[in-house]
PDB file of C-alpha atoms in Angstrom:
ATOM      1  CA  UNK A 283      27.800 149.495-110.055  1.00 49.00           C
ATOM      2  CA  UNK A 284      24.691 149.512-112.514  1.00 57.00           C
ATOM      3  CA  UNK A 285      24.043 145.588-112.441  1.00 55.00           C
ATOM      4  CA  UNK A 286      26.469 142.960-111.527  1.00 57.00           C
ATOM      5  CA  UNK A 287      29.481 142.241-113.643  1.00 63.00           C
ATOM      6  CA  UNK A 288      29.822 139.396-116.017  1.00 67.00           C
ATOM      7  CA  UNK A 289      32.366 136.544-114.773  1.00 70.00           C
ATOM      8  CA  UNK A 290      34.396 134.325-116.911  1.00 74.00           C
ATOM      9  CA  UNK A 291      32.736 131.859-118.616  1.00 77.00           C
ATOM     10  CA  UNK A 292      33.953 127.730-117.737  1.00 77.00           C
ATOM     11  CA  UNK A 293      34.798 124.595-119.246  1.00 78.00           C
ATOM     12  CA  UNK A 294      31.914 122.290-118.660  1.00 74.00           C
ATOM     13  CA  UNK A 295      32.741 119.080-117.998  1.00 76.00           C
ATOM     14  CA  UNK A 296      29.960 117.179-118.037  1.00 73.00           C
ATOM     15  CA  UNK A 297      28.594 117.755-121.259  1.00 72.00           C
ATOM     16  CA  UNK A 298      24.778 116.883-120.930  1.00 68.00           C
ATOM     17  CA  UNK A 299      21.813 117.501-124.043  1.00 66.00           C
ATOM     18  CA  UNK A 300      20.231 120.074-124.389  1.00 69.00           C
ATOM     19  CA  UNK A 301      16.495 118.720-122.922  1.00 72.00           C
ATOM     20  CA  UNK A 302      16.523 116.488-119.786  1.00 70.00           C
ATOM     21  CA  UNK A 303      13.484 114.842-119.877  1.00 73.00           C
ATOM     22  CA  UNK A 304      11.913 114.948-116.206  1.00 71.00           C
ATOM     23  CA  UNK A 305       9.408 112.694-114.187  1.00 73.00           C
ATOM     24  CA  UNK A 306       6.359 114.324-114.467  1.00 75.00           C
ATOM     25  CA  UNK A 307       5.149 112.554-111.063  1.00 72.00           C
ATOM     26  CA  UNK A 308       6.651 115.734-108.956  1.00 69.00           C
ATOM     27  CA  UNK A 309       5.229 118.993-108.679  1.00 73.00           C
ATOM     28  CA  UNK A 310       6.835 121.164-111.285  1.00 71.00           C
ATOM     29  CA  UNK A 311       7.774 124.728-110.663  1.00 73.00           C
ATOM     30  CA  UNK A 312       8.889 127.879-113.047  1.00 70.00           C
ATOM     31  CA  UNK A 313      12.104 127.287-113.863  1.00 68.00           C
ATOM     32  CA  UNK A 314      13.705 130.630-112.168  1.00 67.00           C
ATOM     33  CA  UNK A 315      16.784 130.769-114.366  1.00 65.00           C
ATOM     34  CA  UNK A 316      15.604 130.743-117.632  1.00 67.00           C
ATOM     35  CA  UNK A 317      12.420 133.390-117.307  1.00 66.00           C
ATOM     36  CA  UNK A 318      15.481 135.448-116.730  1.00 65.00           C
ATOM     37  CA  UNK A 319      17.733 134.571-120.334  1.00 64.00           C
ATOM     38  CA  UNK A 320      15.419 135.078-121.835  1.00 70.00           C
ATOM     39  CA  UNK A 321      13.566 138.448-120.801  1.00 69.00           C
ATOM     40  CA  UNK A 322      17.450 139.972-121.242  1.00 66.00           C
ATOM     41  CA  UNK A 323      17.497 137.931-124.394  1.00 64.00           C
ATOM     42  CA  UNK A 324      14.285 140.201-125.340  1.00 68.00           C
ATOM     43  CA  UNK A 325      15.464 143.465-123.783  1.00 67.00           C
ATOM     44  CA  UNK A 326      18.686 143.325-125.928  1.00 63.00           C
ATOM     45  CA  UNK A 327      17.052 143.325-128.695  1.00 64.00           C
ATOM     46  CA  UNK A 328      14.801 145.798-128.037  1.00 62.00           C
ATOM     47  CA  UNK A 329      18.488 147.945-127.708  1.00 54.00           C
ATOM     48  CA  UNK A 330      16.876 148.417-123.901  1.00 50.00           C
ATOM     49  CA  UNK A 331      18.891 149.579-120.711  1.00 49.00           C
ATOM     50  CA  UNK A 332      20.733 147.310-119.115  1.00 52.00           C
ATOM     51  CA  UNK A 333      18.307 147.006-115.435  1.00 51.00           C
ATOM     52  CA  UNK A 334      19.875 147.828-112.854  1.00 50.00           C
ATOM     53  CA  UNK A 335      18.197 146.027-109.570  1.00 51.00           C
ATOM     54  CA  UNK A 336      17.173 142.400-109.556  1.00 51.00           C
ATOM     55  CA  UNK A 337      13.134 142.958-109.517  1.00 50.00           C
ATOM     56  CA  UNK A 338      13.389 144.697-113.228  1.00 54.00           C
ATOM     57  CA  UNK A 339      15.624 142.562-114.874  1.00 55.00           C
ATOM     58  CA  UNK A 340      13.158 139.567-113.935  1.00 57.00           C
ATOM     59  CA  UNK A 341       9.621 140.820-112.763  1.00 62.00           C
ATOM     60  CA  UNK A 342       7.801 138.153-111.016  1.00 70.00           C
ATOM     61  CA  UNK A 343       3.983 138.286-110.387  1.00 74.00           C
ATOM     62  CA  UNK A 344       4.772 137.632-106.841  1.00 75.00           C
ATOM     63  CA  UNK A 345       7.138 140.285-106.762  1.00 79.00           C
ATOM     64  CA  UNK A 346       4.483 142.320-107.323  1.00 81.00           C
ATOM     65  CA  UNK A 347       1.711 140.944-105.143  1.00 82.00           C
ATOM     66  CA  UNK A 348       4.428 141.362-101.709  1.00 84.00           C
ATOM     67  CA  UNK A 349       4.495 145.093-102.976  1.00 87.00           C
ATOM     68  CA  UNK A 350       1.607 145.378-103.033  1.00 86.00           C
ATOM     69  CA  UNK A 351       1.209 144.151 -99.437  1.00 87.00           C
ATOM     70  CA  UNK A 352       4.677 145.945 -98.354  1.00 90.00           C
ATOM     71  CA  UNK A 353       3.173 149.350 -99.037  1.00 90.00           C
ATOM     72  CA  UNK A 354       0.152 148.310 -97.806  1.00 89.00           C
ATOM     73  CA  UNK A 355       0.997 147.071 -94.523  1.00 91.00           C
ATOM     74  CA  UNK A 356       2.863 150.435 -95.055  1.00 91.00           C
ATOM     75  CA  UNK A 357      -0.102 153.549 -95.323  1.00 90.00           C
ATOM     76  CA  UNK A 358      -1.898 151.238 -92.182  1.00 89.00           C
ATOM     77  CA  UNK A 359       1.541 152.469 -89.705  1.00 92.00           C
ATOM     78  CA  UNK A 360       1.533 155.813 -91.340  1.00 91.00           C
ATOM     79  CA  UNK A 361      -3.034 155.496 -90.348  1.00 89.00           C
ATOM     80  CA  UNK A 362      -2.080 154.620 -86.801  1.00 90.00           C
ATOM     81  CA  UNK A 363       0.895 157.155 -85.464  1.00 89.00           C
ATOM     82  CA  UNK A 364      -1.984 159.534 -87.362  1.00 88.00           C
ATOM     83  CA  UNK A 365      -3.843 158.140 -84.040  1.00 87.00           C
ATOM     84  CA  UNK A 366      -1.273 157.781 -82.057  1.00 87.00           C
ATOM     85  CA  UNK A 367      -0.520 161.474 -82.258  1.00 85.00           C
ATOM     86  CA  UNK A 368      -3.830 162.246 -82.439  1.00 84.00           C
ATOM     87  CA  UNK A 369      -4.502 160.210 -78.759  1.00 83.00           C
ATOM     88  CA  UNK A 370      -1.800 161.375 -77.563  1.00 80.00           C
ATOM     89  CA  UNK A 371      -2.248 165.615 -77.932  1.00 80.00           C
ATOM     90  CA  UNK A 372      -5.844 164.605 -76.354  1.00 76.00           C
ATOM     91  CA  UNK A 373      -4.479 163.567 -73.051  1.00 77.00           C
ATOM     92  CA  UNK A 374      -1.329 165.126 -73.329  1.00 64.00           C
ATOM     93  CA  UNK A 375      -1.183 166.857 -68.891  1.00 46.00           C
ATOM     94  CA  UNK A 376      -0.878 170.204 -68.362  1.00 46.00           C
ATOM     95  CA  UNK A 377       1.827 172.191 -67.723  1.00 44.00           C
ATOM     96  CA  UNK A 378       3.112 172.011 -64.059  1.00 45.00           C
ATOM     97  CA  UNK A 379       1.747 174.979 -61.848  1.00 48.00           C
ATOM     98  CA  UNK A 380       3.687 176.730 -60.100  1.00 48.00           C
ATOM     99  CA  UNK A 381       2.804 177.307 -56.356  1.00 46.00           C
ATOM    100  CA  UNK A 382       0.748 180.470 -57.072  1.00 48.00           C
ATOM    101  CA  UNK A 383      -0.760 179.201 -59.888  1.00 48.00           C
ATOM    102  CA  UNK A 384      -1.930 175.953 -57.614  1.00 47.00           C
ATOM    103  CA  UNK A 385      -2.813 178.495 -55.041  1.00 47.00           C
ATOM    104  CA  UNK A 386      -5.395 180.035 -57.287  1.00 49.00           C
ATOM    105  CA  UNK A 387      -6.538 176.445 -57.650  1.00 43.00           C
ATOM    106  CA  UNK A 388     -10.940 176.671 -56.205  1.00 41.00           C
ATOM    107  CA  UNK A 389     -10.528 173.932 -53.556  1.00 42.00           C
ATOM    108  CA  UNK A 390     -13.192 172.477 -54.467  1.00 42.00           C
ATOM    109  CA  UNK A 391     -11.123 171.017 -57.837  1.00 42.00           C
ATOM    110  CA  UNK A 392      -8.470 168.371 -58.379  1.00 43.00           C
ATOM    111  CA  UNK A 393      -5.075 169.143 -58.909  1.00 48.00           C
ATOM    112  CA  UNK A 394      -3.803 169.127 -62.391  1.00 46.00           C
ATOM    113  CA  UNK A 395      -2.650 165.653 -62.575  1.00 47.00           C
ATOM    114  CA  UNK A 396      -6.787 164.403 -62.899  1.00 53.00           C
ATOM    115  CA  UNK A 397      -7.843 168.153 -63.688  1.00 51.00           C
ATOM    116  CA  UNK A 398      -7.911 166.013 -67.772  1.00 51.00           C
ATOM    117  CA  UNK A 399     -10.722 163.896 -67.068  1.00 53.00           C
ATOM    118  CA  UNK A 400      -7.694 160.659 -66.994  1.00 57.00           C
ATOM    119  CA  UNK A 401      -8.768 157.707 -64.375  1.00 61.00           C
ATOM    120  CA  UNK A 402      -5.841 156.337 -62.857  1.00 75.00           C
ATOM    121  CA  UNK A 403      -5.194 153.088 -61.352  1.00 80.00           C
ATOM    122  CA  UNK A 404      -3.084 151.858 -58.466  1.00 85.00           C
ATOM    123  CA  UNK A 405      -2.080 149.291 -56.308  1.00 89.00           C
ATOM    124  CA  UNK A 406      -1.429 149.042 -52.894  1.00 91.00           C
ATOM    125  CA  UNK A 407      -0.110 145.564 -51.225  1.00 92.00           C
ATOM    126  CA  UNK A 408      -0.693 145.969 -46.899  1.00 92.00           C
ATOM    127  CA  UNK A 409      -0.587 143.178 -44.017  1.00 91.00           C
ATOM    128  CA  UNK A 410      -4.157 142.966 -41.750  1.00 90.00           C
ATOM    129  CA  UNK A 411      -1.674 143.235 -39.018  1.00 89.00           C
ATOM    130  CA  UNK A 412      -0.731 146.934 -40.740  1.00 89.00           C
ATOM    131  CA  UNK A 413      -3.805 148.294 -42.064  1.00 90.00           C
ATOM    132  CA  UNK A 414      -3.410 151.255 -44.078  1.00 91.00           C
ATOM    133  CA  UNK A 415      -5.742 153.337 -42.263  1.00 90.00           C
ATOM    134  CA  UNK A 416      -5.082 156.756 -44.290  1.00 90.00           C
ATOM    135  CA  UNK A 417      -7.157 155.643 -46.836  1.00 89.00           C
ATOM    136  CA  UNK A 418     -10.379 155.803 -45.787  1.00 88.00           C
ATOM    137  CA  UNK A 419      -9.859 158.596 -43.868  1.00 89.00           C
ATOM    138  CA  UNK A 420      -8.084 160.032 -47.019  1.00 89.00           C
ATOM    139  CA  UNK A 421     -12.017 159.042 -49.007  1.00 87.00           C
ATOM    140  CA  UNK A 422     -13.034 160.907 -46.651  1.00 86.00           C
ATOM    141  CA  UNK A 423     -11.030 164.357 -46.706  1.00 86.00           C
ATOM    142  CA  UNK A 424     -11.783 164.181 -50.104  1.00 84.00           C
ATOM    143  CA  UNK A 425     -15.370 163.367 -50.463  1.00 78.00           C
ATOM    144  CA  UNK A 426     -15.692 166.809 -52.670  1.00 76.00           C
ATOM    145  CA  UNK A 427     -12.565 167.582 -54.775  1.00 72.00           C
ATOM    146  CA  UNK A 428     -12.270 163.938 -55.529  1.00 77.00           C
ATOM    147  CA  UNK A 429     -14.403 160.385 -55.376  1.00 77.00           C
ATOM    148  CA  UNK A 430     -11.969 158.029 -54.081  1.00 80.00           C
ATOM    149  CA  UNK A 431     -12.160 154.511 -55.215  1.00 82.00           C
ATOM    150  CA  UNK A 432     -11.385 150.725 -53.738  1.00 86.00           C
ATOM    151  CA  UNK A 433     -11.445 147.442 -54.197  1.00 87.00           C
ATOM    152  CA  UNK A 434      -9.830 144.589 -52.094  1.00 89.00           C
ATOM    153  CA  UNK A 435      -8.468 141.515 -52.923  1.00 89.00           C
ATOM    154  CA  UNK A 436      -7.062 139.282 -50.825  1.00 90.00           C
ATOM    155  CA  UNK A 437      -3.163 137.289 -51.745  1.00 90.00           C
ATOM    156  CA  UNK A 438      -2.607 134.030 -51.293  1.00 89.00           C
ATOM    157  CA  UNK A 439      -0.045 134.613 -48.758  1.00 87.00           C
ATOM    158  CA  UNK A 440      -2.885 135.136 -46.194  1.00 88.00           C
ATOM    159  CA  UNK A 441      -5.361 132.526 -45.429  1.00 86.00           C
ATOM    160  CA  UNK A 442      -8.107 134.934 -43.847  1.00 87.00           C
ATOM    161  CA  UNK A 443      -8.946 137.627 -42.455  1.00 88.00           C
ATOM    162  CA  UNK A 444      -8.785 139.471 -39.482  1.00 86.00           C
ATOM    163  CA  UNK A 445     -12.753 140.548 -37.887  1.00 86.00           C
ATOM    164  CA  UNK A 446     -11.381 143.416 -36.643  1.00 82.00           C
ATOM    165  CA  UNK A 447     -10.616 144.652 -40.342  1.00 86.00           C
ATOM    166  CA  UNK A 448     -14.847 144.277 -41.182  1.00 84.00           C
ATOM    167  CA  UNK A 449     -15.067 147.095 -40.267  1.00 83.00           C
ATOM    168  CA  UNK A 450     -12.634 148.939 -42.101  1.00 84.00           C
ATOM    169  CA  UNK A 451     -13.152 147.363 -44.938  1.00 85.00           C
ATOM    170  CA  UNK A 452     -16.705 148.371 -44.986  1.00 84.00           C
ATOM    171  CA  UNK A 453     -15.546 151.961 -44.442  1.00 80.00           C
ATOM    172  CA  UNK A 454     -13.496 152.457 -48.004  1.00 80.00           C
ATOM    173  CA  UNK A 455     -15.879 149.857 -50.454  1.00 76.00           C
ATOM    174  CA  UNK A 456     -18.346 151.781 -51.989  1.00 66.00           C
ATOM    175  CA  UNK A 457     -18.741 150.422 -55.807  1.00 56.00           C
ATOM    176  CA  UNK A 458     -21.082 153.500 -56.470  1.00 57.00           C
ATOM    177  CA  UNK A 459     -18.535 155.857 -55.763  1.00 56.00           C
ATOM    178  CA  UNK A 460     -15.755 152.937 -57.190  1.00 56.00           C
ATOM    179  CA  UNK A 461     -17.798 153.704 -61.311  1.00 60.00           C
ATOM    180  CA  UNK A 462     -17.693 157.198 -60.934  1.00 64.00           C
ATOM    181  CA  UNK A 463     -14.464 157.764 -58.893  1.00 72.00           C
ATOM    182  CA  UNK A 464     -10.878 159.141 -61.247  1.00 76.00           C
ATOM    183  CA  UNK A 465      -8.651 157.890 -59.514  1.00 81.00           C
ATOM    184  CA  UNK A 466      -8.960 154.212 -58.174  1.00 83.00           C
ATOM    185  CA  UNK A 467      -7.105 152.110 -55.610  1.00 87.00           C
ATOM    186  CA  UNK A 468      -6.900 148.751 -55.842  1.00 88.00           C
ATOM    187  CA  UNK A 469      -6.084 147.133 -51.935  1.00 90.00           C
ATOM    188  CA  UNK A 470      -4.081 143.502 -52.017  1.00 91.00           C
ATOM    189  CA  UNK A 471      -4.314 142.042 -48.368  1.00 92.00           C
ATOM    190  CA  UNK A 472      -0.777 140.414 -49.019  1.00 92.00           C
ATOM    191  CA  UNK A 473       2.392 138.936 -46.652  1.00 91.00           C
ATOM    192  CA  UNK A 474       4.735 141.938 -46.800  1.00 90.00           C
ATOM    193  CA  UNK A 475       4.724 143.703 -42.465  1.00 87.00           C
ATOM    194  CA  UNK A 476       5.178 147.132 -42.014  1.00 85.00           C
ATOM    195  CA  UNK A 477       6.355 148.267 -45.154  1.00 88.00           C
ATOM    196  CA  UNK A 478       2.917 148.769 -47.555  1.00 91.00           C
ATOM    197  CA  UNK A 479       3.475 148.803 -50.843  1.00 91.00           C
ATOM    198  CA  UNK A 480       2.634 151.333 -53.909  1.00 90.00           C
ATOM    199  CA  UNK A 481       2.919 149.669 -57.532  1.00 83.00           C
ATOM    200  CA  UNK A 482       3.886 153.297 -59.967  1.00 74.00           C
ATOM    201  CA  UNK A 483       4.356 150.980 -63.078  1.00 69.00           C
ATOM    202  CA  UNK A 484       3.740 147.782 -63.387  1.00 66.00           C
ATOM    203  CA  UNK A 485       5.653 147.253 -66.472  1.00 71.00           C
ATOM    204  CA  UNK A 486       8.784 148.443 -64.664  1.00 68.00           C
ATOM    205  CA  UNK A 487       7.579 146.489 -62.098  1.00 70.00           C
ATOM    206  CA  UNK A 488       8.494 150.205 -59.336  1.00 77.00           C
ATOM    207  CA  UNK A 489       7.119 150.330 -55.748  1.00 84.00           C
ATOM    208  CA  UNK A 490       7.587 152.309 -53.495  1.00 87.00           C
ATOM    209  CA  UNK A 491       7.643 151.754 -49.993  1.00 90.00           C
ATOM    210  CA  UNK A 492       6.058 152.294 -46.242  1.00 90.00           C
ATOM    211  CA  UNK A 493       2.848 153.678 -45.930  1.00 92.00           C
ATOM    212  CA  UNK A 494       3.869 157.805 -45.018  1.00 92.00           C
ATOM    213  CA  UNK A 495       5.738 157.605 -49.133  1.00 92.00           C
ATOM    214  CA  UNK A 496       2.866 156.208 -50.140  1.00 92.00           C
ATOM    215  CA  UNK A 497       0.629 159.607 -47.969  1.00 92.00           C
ATOM    216  CA  UNK A 498       2.949 161.998 -49.765  1.00 91.00           C
ATOM    217  CA  UNK A 499       2.108 160.993 -53.340  1.00 89.00           C
ATOM    218  CA  UNK A 500      -1.669 160.420 -53.376  1.00 88.00           C
ATOM    219  CA  UNK A 501      -1.573 164.204 -51.854  1.00 87.00           C
ATOM    220  CA  UNK A 502       0.507 165.055 -54.988  1.00 85.00           C
ATOM    221  CA  UNK A 503      -2.965 163.697 -57.201  1.00 81.00           C
ATOM    222  CA  UNK A 504      -5.306 164.931 -54.419  1.00 80.00           C
ATOM    223  CA  UNK A 505      -6.687 168.262 -54.263  1.00 82.00           C
ATOM    224  CA  UNK A 506      -4.235 171.106 -53.724  1.00 82.00           C
ATOM    225  CA  UNK A 507      -5.259 172.614 -50.411  1.00 82.00           C
ATOM    226  CA  UNK A 508      -4.070 168.856 -49.133  1.00 84.00           C
ATOM    227  CA  UNK A 509      -0.575 168.613 -50.893  1.00 85.00           C
ATOM    228  CA  UNK A 510       1.798 170.356 -47.948  1.00 84.00           C
ATOM    229  CA  UNK A 511       4.330 170.575 -50.471  1.00 83.00           C
ATOM    230  CA  UNK A 512       2.839 173.564 -52.697  1.00 82.00           C
ATOM    231  CA  UNK A 513       2.466 175.625 -49.121  1.00 77.00           C
ATOM    232  CA  UNK A 514       4.609 178.482 -49.632  1.00 76.00           C
ATOM    233  CA  UNK A 515       6.280 178.322 -45.774  1.00 80.00           C
ATOM    234  CA  UNK A 516       8.986 175.718 -46.585  1.00 85.00           C
ATOM    235  CA  UNK A 517       9.285 175.886 -42.232  1.00 86.00           C
ATOM    236  CA  UNK A 518       6.102 173.895 -42.407  1.00 84.00           C
ATOM    237  CA  UNK A 519       6.714 171.662 -45.372  1.00 87.00           C
ATOM    238  CA  UNK A 520       9.575 170.272 -43.371  1.00 88.00           C
ATOM    239  CA  UNK A 521       8.196 170.051 -40.875  1.00 88.00           C
ATOM    240  CA  UNK A 522       5.710 168.194 -41.825  1.00 90.00           C
ATOM    241  CA  UNK A 523       8.375 165.349 -43.848  1.00 91.00           C
ATOM    242  CA  UNK A 524       9.678 166.056 -39.784  1.00 92.00           C
ATOM    243  CA  UNK A 525       6.868 164.722 -38.534  1.00 91.00           C
ATOM    244  CA  UNK A 526       6.064 162.206 -41.711  1.00 93.00           C
ATOM    245  CA  UNK A 527       9.685 160.652 -41.086  1.00 93.00           C
ATOM    246  CA  UNK A 528       8.292 159.746 -37.350  1.00 92.00           C
ATOM    247  CA  UNK A 529       5.655 157.621 -39.028  1.00 92.00           C
ATOM    248  CA  UNK A 530       7.416 156.040 -40.714  1.00 92.00           C
ATOM    249  CA  UNK A 531      10.416 154.177 -37.719  1.00 92.00           C
ATOM    250  CA  UNK A 532       6.745 153.992 -35.311  1.00 91.00           C
ATOM    251  CA  UNK A 533       5.374 151.466 -37.233  1.00 89.00           C
ATOM    252  CA  UNK A 534       9.249 149.670 -37.018  1.00 89.00           C
ATOM    253  CA  UNK A 535       9.280 150.285 -33.292  1.00 88.00           C
ATOM    254  CA  UNK A 536      11.795 146.796 -31.839  1.00 87.00           C
ATOM    255  CA  UNK A 537      11.456 147.562 -28.292  1.00 89.00           C
ATOM    256  CA  UNK A 538       8.819 149.380 -26.577  1.00 88.00           C
ATOM    257  CA  UNK A 539      11.413 152.239 -25.138  1.00 91.00           C
ATOM    258  CA  UNK A 540      11.802 153.871 -28.944  1.00 91.00           C
ATOM    259  CA  UNK A 541       8.034 153.591 -29.235  1.00 89.00           C
ATOM    260  CA  UNK A 542       7.484 155.372 -26.602  1.00 90.00           C
ATOM    261  CA  UNK A 543      10.619 157.840 -27.453  1.00 92.00           C
ATOM    262  CA  UNK A 544       8.997 158.060 -31.161  1.00 91.00           C
ATOM    263  CA  UNK A 545       5.110 159.707 -28.976  1.00 90.00           C
ATOM    264  CA  UNK A 546       6.929 161.462 -27.900  1.00 91.00           C
ATOM    265  CA  UNK A 547       8.936 162.952 -30.131  1.00 91.00           C
ATOM    266  CA  UNK A 548       4.936 164.130 -32.206  1.00 91.00           C
ATOM    267  CA  UNK A 549       3.847 164.972 -29.127  1.00 90.00           C
ATOM    268  CA  UNK A 550       6.513 167.254 -29.375  1.00 90.00           C
ATOM    269  CA  UNK A 551       5.354 168.360 -32.319  1.00 90.00           C
ATOM    270  CA  UNK A 552       1.901 168.893 -32.292  1.00 89.00           C
ATOM    271  CA  UNK A 553       2.733 171.105 -29.073  1.00 86.00           C
ATOM    272  CA  UNK A 554      -0.576 173.035 -27.986  1.00 86.00           C
ATOM    273  CA  UNK A 555      -1.901 173.745 -31.242  1.00 87.00           C
ATOM    274  CA  UNK A 556      -5.233 172.062 -32.394  1.00 88.00           C
ATOM    275  CA  UNK A 557      -3.299 170.122 -35.487  1.00 88.00           C
ATOM    276  CA  UNK A 558       0.481 168.872 -36.401  1.00 87.00           C
ATOM    277  CA  UNK A 559       0.842 172.083 -39.120  1.00 84.00           C
ATOM    278  CA  UNK A 560       0.148 173.653 -36.576  1.00 82.00           C
ATOM    279  CA  UNK A 561      -3.597 174.908 -37.677  1.00 79.00           C
ATOM    280  CA  UNK A 562      -7.420 174.391 -37.157  1.00 83.00           C
ATOM    281  CA  UNK A 563      -7.454 172.449 -40.505  1.00 84.00           C
ATOM    282  CA  UNK A 564      -6.359 168.296 -40.773  1.00 89.00           C
ATOM    283  CA  UNK A 565      -3.089 168.151 -42.710  1.00 89.00           C
ATOM    284  CA  UNK A 566      -1.608 164.868 -44.731  1.00 90.00           C
ATOM    285  CA  UNK A 567       0.730 164.555 -40.749  1.00 90.00           C
ATOM    286  CA  UNK A 568      -2.432 164.426 -39.306  1.00 92.00           C
ATOM    287  CA  UNK A 569      -3.696 161.169 -41.072  1.00 92.00           C
ATOM    288  CA  UNK A 570      -0.158 159.331 -40.999  1.00 92.00           C
ATOM    289  CA  UNK A 571      -0.857 160.209 -36.814  1.00 92.00           C
ATOM    290  CA  UNK A 572      -4.083 159.010 -36.635  1.00 91.00           C
ATOM    291  CA  UNK A 573      -3.332 156.052 -39.365  1.00 91.00           C
ATOM    292  CA  UNK A 574       0.391 154.722 -37.583  1.00 91.00           C
ATOM    293  CA  UNK A 575      -1.665 155.279 -33.862  1.00 90.00           C
ATOM    294  CA  UNK A 576      -4.176 153.266 -34.909  1.00 88.00           C
ATOM    295  CA  UNK A 577      -1.649 150.245 -36.076  1.00 88.00           C
ATOM    296  CA  UNK A 578       0.153 149.787 -33.064  1.00 87.00           C
ATOM    297  CA  UNK A 579      -0.424 148.059 -29.460  1.00 79.00           C
ATOM    298  CA  UNK A 580      -0.741 151.653 -27.003  1.00 81.00           C
ATOM    299  CA  UNK A 581      -2.942 152.631 -24.686  1.00 82.00           C
ATOM    300  CA  UNK A 582      -3.749 156.042 -25.536  1.00 78.00           C
ATOM    301  CA  UNK A 583      -4.929 157.080 -22.089  1.00 78.00           C
ATOM    302  CA  UNK A 584      -2.218 156.071 -20.668  1.00 82.00           C
ATOM    303  CA  UNK A 585       0.608 156.655 -24.065  1.00 81.00           C
ATOM    304  CA  UNK A 586      -0.552 160.100 -24.501  1.00 86.00           C
ATOM    305  CA  UNK A 587      -0.103 162.938 -23.237  1.00 85.00           C
ATOM    306  CA  UNK A 588      -3.561 165.063 -22.839  1.00 88.00           C
ATOM    307  CA  UNK A 589      -3.804 166.710 -25.892  1.00 88.00           C
ATOM    308  CA  UNK A 590      -2.769 163.684 -28.066  1.00 89.00           C
ATOM    309  CA  UNK A 591      -5.174 162.018 -26.300  1.00 89.00           C
ATOM    310  CA  UNK A 592      -8.041 165.106 -27.722  1.00 90.00           C
ATOM    311  CA  UNK A 593      -6.511 165.224 -30.700  1.00 90.00           C
ATOM    312  CA  UNK A 594      -7.837 161.608 -31.843  1.00 90.00           C
ATOM    313  CA  UNK A 595     -10.937 162.202 -30.724  1.00 89.00           C
ATOM    314  CA  UNK A 596     -10.828 165.144 -32.765  1.00 89.00           C
ATOM    315  CA  UNK A 597      -9.384 163.683 -36.104  1.00 89.00           C
ATOM    316  CA  UNK A 598     -12.082 160.307 -34.749  1.00 88.00           C
ATOM    317  CA  UNK A 599     -14.850 163.722 -35.564  1.00 88.00           C
ATOM    318  CA  UNK A 600     -13.802 164.969 -38.597  1.00 87.00           C
ATOM    319  CA  UNK A 601     -13.275 162.334 -40.497  1.00 85.00           C
ATOM    320  CA  UNK A 602     -16.315 160.650 -39.022  1.00 82.00           C
ATOM    321  CA  UNK A 603     -14.552 157.740 -37.948  1.00 81.00           C
ATOM    322  CA  UNK A 604     -14.526 155.914 -35.524  1.00 73.00           C
ATOM    323  CA  UNK A 605     -12.880 152.251 -35.512  1.00 60.00           C
TER     324      UNK A 605
END
């Protein structure tokens, strides 16, 4: 349709005078209809083509100002889009490395997720009854390849921290390392029971539960040599998964009999080896077992085998932690 259609005319019901006298005490507005009529008459007199849009029918200064403002806003949006595109290209994560590619990465470098230099911040909720000793262990193990910063806060559900956590807090807190760290952990002491929580995305409220599952997640962020999923031997990866699952159940035992059964399972995984993976180097599984044995109420000399007692002592010596 080219312009408005011509409507039929109605006979006036009440005949008014051609000019109305309006009171002058009120705010006077422009007569939009009269401006349109005058403009239409002028166009007809100049034999111009009938306008096809409302803005052409009645070109007001306000419309021109609005159009200029809209053009300016669109230009700003286009500029913002270009800036975001540049930032996304700068912060874009590299492709996921294969097992063969990860084997070529030097052990003094971090995994591909942190190689771009972007600082990662995560939040962990933990109960003072089940302290995540694994964080202190990873902080020592990763000191050469990845600096780990930890800050502690107390939730309102916790009135006071027990005294046995003082040494743990000294181990994980270091303001100098926090300023230069690529992975920052905010540890919130909260009444969550044995289900230590890691908040992956606060916007989407995605929560990861269980200290061993948090260890799995952190092992993918840390130095490649501590990521057992990159091992070429699937049997070793399955073995370490079994150890982590046993640790998850051990932290939630309700009876002494169940606890002893799981300790025997862990002892069978260790066997006569030096560490849980069967080799001569410590792994994430050793960190998980070392942490859970410190959380539960046991007597190492009474409840653990001689080989596990030796393993526990070696882990503490290697980590440099004696809680």
